[in-house]
């Protein structure tokens, strides 16, 4: 126990040192991809809590991300900037002059997305399986339609441009780190066990005295809040948002990361978020012309998504439950592996 | 002292009357049997008692309290625990976690103190863990406490389900065909075990069984259901010689 705490602290310090180095060595483009990966970690963990750990089939993540992104944008933009952006119809006076520091805006994004989660969760969390999936998907689309039609709050279909770019490696990966720690502690706690019990067998969980609705709601609201914070970071990273950005495709991307990493695995989601985000960027080379010196391969736009889907198919075929399943990478396993390898080596030498 | 009673509980599924006017009366400390052929309505009776189904008619009383139609988690909280005919463990979770979850409802710690691991929470967690390990020890499951519950052999899975029910600190324990799938020898051992836990944990037990022989030795009194109707009740010996009961059983066996 003590040893692990020490190792955790060392790991965190090493991680921060790595962030320092990356921040200094990576160019702006690569840094942006790395930060996007961090945002996917936050979004993925939120979705994994709901879908992977609690076993609720929710497909509404993009809607809550949108709420967070808009909240973050409207709370950080200067009044002048808002006036310029809202040229079709002026922004409502209540929001016109609000401007708060970035961390306050991030918290607000989480709180408001969480509050909407509670509002929507109250009716839909009584549903099960496919019905829950359809209902959450529907609500997510409704959020998008509302965003498109509230011109004086969201600037409608035009979206919001000129969002201050506060997002940097420290904000993104700092919050990602806090999210990971929070998730580990939550899952380890009695509440985490209850979430898993609900996933395993609702009827049995209820017979053990678990208030299903209360705990499903708790998990869902936390997941939505994380989506909101991730959304706000994303808005600030890319600088411009509009309702189209938060279509179902976005939920699908996050879901993909979670499924690939393993439903119900924190370390799986972290790994998968980084690998998938980086891979999608690197596969971009497939879309453009390739010059191998003696031969020129013409690029086929969209090829990278084909290749990516193929890789995805392979993983799902061979690892039905994602790369990690419900397992975690723990210090015990790392040391176990080390011992196994050294045993293997000594046995080789002996024979 | 009557600890539990049902008053004319009835459950209809559309046109089918699964249970009709069931009146059960249990004194504290008794082991009572509920038997009947397949489809007689035994599990449905349990489901009405534990809040899975709301009775179409009638009432359920626990002590002086009317508990008709309460949600299952509330029923557990007042002190009625159950097991399931088809084992329902938390498969992916360890044996110990299966039992720990049963303590959650009495934990009285909010999510913040649990995540932040406040001294108060850590203390409560420790108490619960000790209690759970002791329980596993008493039921002979301590050596497998870190194993995933689905990996246990069948008999131990049954025992874990009982352990988990006991972990909710019940006064009344409902067991739905705990001997299902066991041979006569195992069934007999299970009945001895049930008798033991009744004494050790100061319980009252209502036990569903499909075969009458299995519960002959342990039950003080038996209710016999057939097609939802209570066709007889009395001591095991009386039931063995009851013509209606013999007829109901001859019909299926
Ligand atoms: N949810 C349900 N919907 C419709 N019919 C049901 C339901 N549950 C049980 N039944 C029917 O009620 C009758 C009693 O079932 P059950 O209580 O499971 O019997 P037992 O446990 O005595 O074998 C059966 O005919 C069964 O098909
Ligand atoms: Mg049954």
Tab-separated table of C-alpha atoms and ligand atoms in Angstrom, chain B residues 13 16 18 36-45 53 85 176-177 208, ligand 1:
chain	number	residue	atom	x	y	z
B	13	UNK	CA	-50.428	-11.341	-14.999
B	16	UNK	CA	-53.224	-15.549	-15.307
B	18	UNK	CA	-50.029	-16.492	-10.529
B	36	UNK	CA	-45.246	-26.563	-4.838
B	37	UNK	CA	-44.709	-27.820	-8.349
B	38	UNK	CA	-43.054	-25.685	-11.006
B	39	UNK	CA	-45.126	-22.675	-11.947
B	40	UNK	CA	-47.109	-22.789	-8.706
B	41	UNK	CA	-46.340	-19.138	-7.964
B	42	UNK	CA	-43.640	-19.480	-5.316
B	43	UNK	CA	-41.145	-17.086	-6.903
B	44	UNK	CA	-43.955	-14.682	-7.686
B	45	UNK	CA	-44.848	-14.671	-3.986
B	53	UNK	CA	-43.848	-6.851	-8.144
B	85	UNK	CA	-33.693	-19.074	-7.956
B	176	UNK	CA	-35.562	-19.254	-3.454
B	177	UNK	CA	-34.761	-22.911	-4.208
B	208	UNK	CA	-38.856	-22.144	-1.267
C	1	LIG	N1	-43.421	-11.505	-15.123
C	1	LIG	C1	-44.327	-12.447	-15.444
C	1	LIG	N2	-45.198	-12.226	-16.455
C	1	LIG	C2	-46.106	-13.147	-16.786
C	1	LIG	N3	-46.241	-14.334	-16.170
C	1	LIG	C3	-45.415	-14.611	-15.158
C	1	LIG	C4	-44.402	-13.693	-14.748
C	1	LIG	N4	-43.718	-14.239	-13.710
C	1	LIG	C5	-44.255	-15.440	-13.499
C	1	LIG	N5	-45.270	-15.672	-14.364
C	1	LIG	C6	-46.109	-16.875	-14.391
C	1	LIG	O1	-46.629	-17.058	-13.104
C	1	LIG	C7	-46.671	-18.441	-12.778
C	1	LIG	C8	-45.908	-18.678	-11.508
C	1	LIG	O2	-44.526	-18.541	-11.764
C	1	LIG	P1	-43.435	-18.668	-10.632
C	1	LIG	O3	-43.824	-17.801	-9.500
C	1	LIG	O4	-42.109	-18.383	-11.244
C	1	LIG	O5	-43.523	-20.200	-10.233
C	1	LIG	P2	-42.608	-21.067	-9.294
C	1	LIG	O6	-41.562	-20.190	-8.715
C	1	LIG	O7	-43.534	-21.615	-8.270
C	1	LIG	O8	-42.049	-22.146	-10.141
C	1	LIG	C9	-46.114	-19.189	-13.977
C	1	LIG	O9	-47.193	-19.631	-14.757
C	1	LIG	C10	-45.328	-18.140	-14.699
C	1	LIG	O10	-45.294	-18.403	-16.071
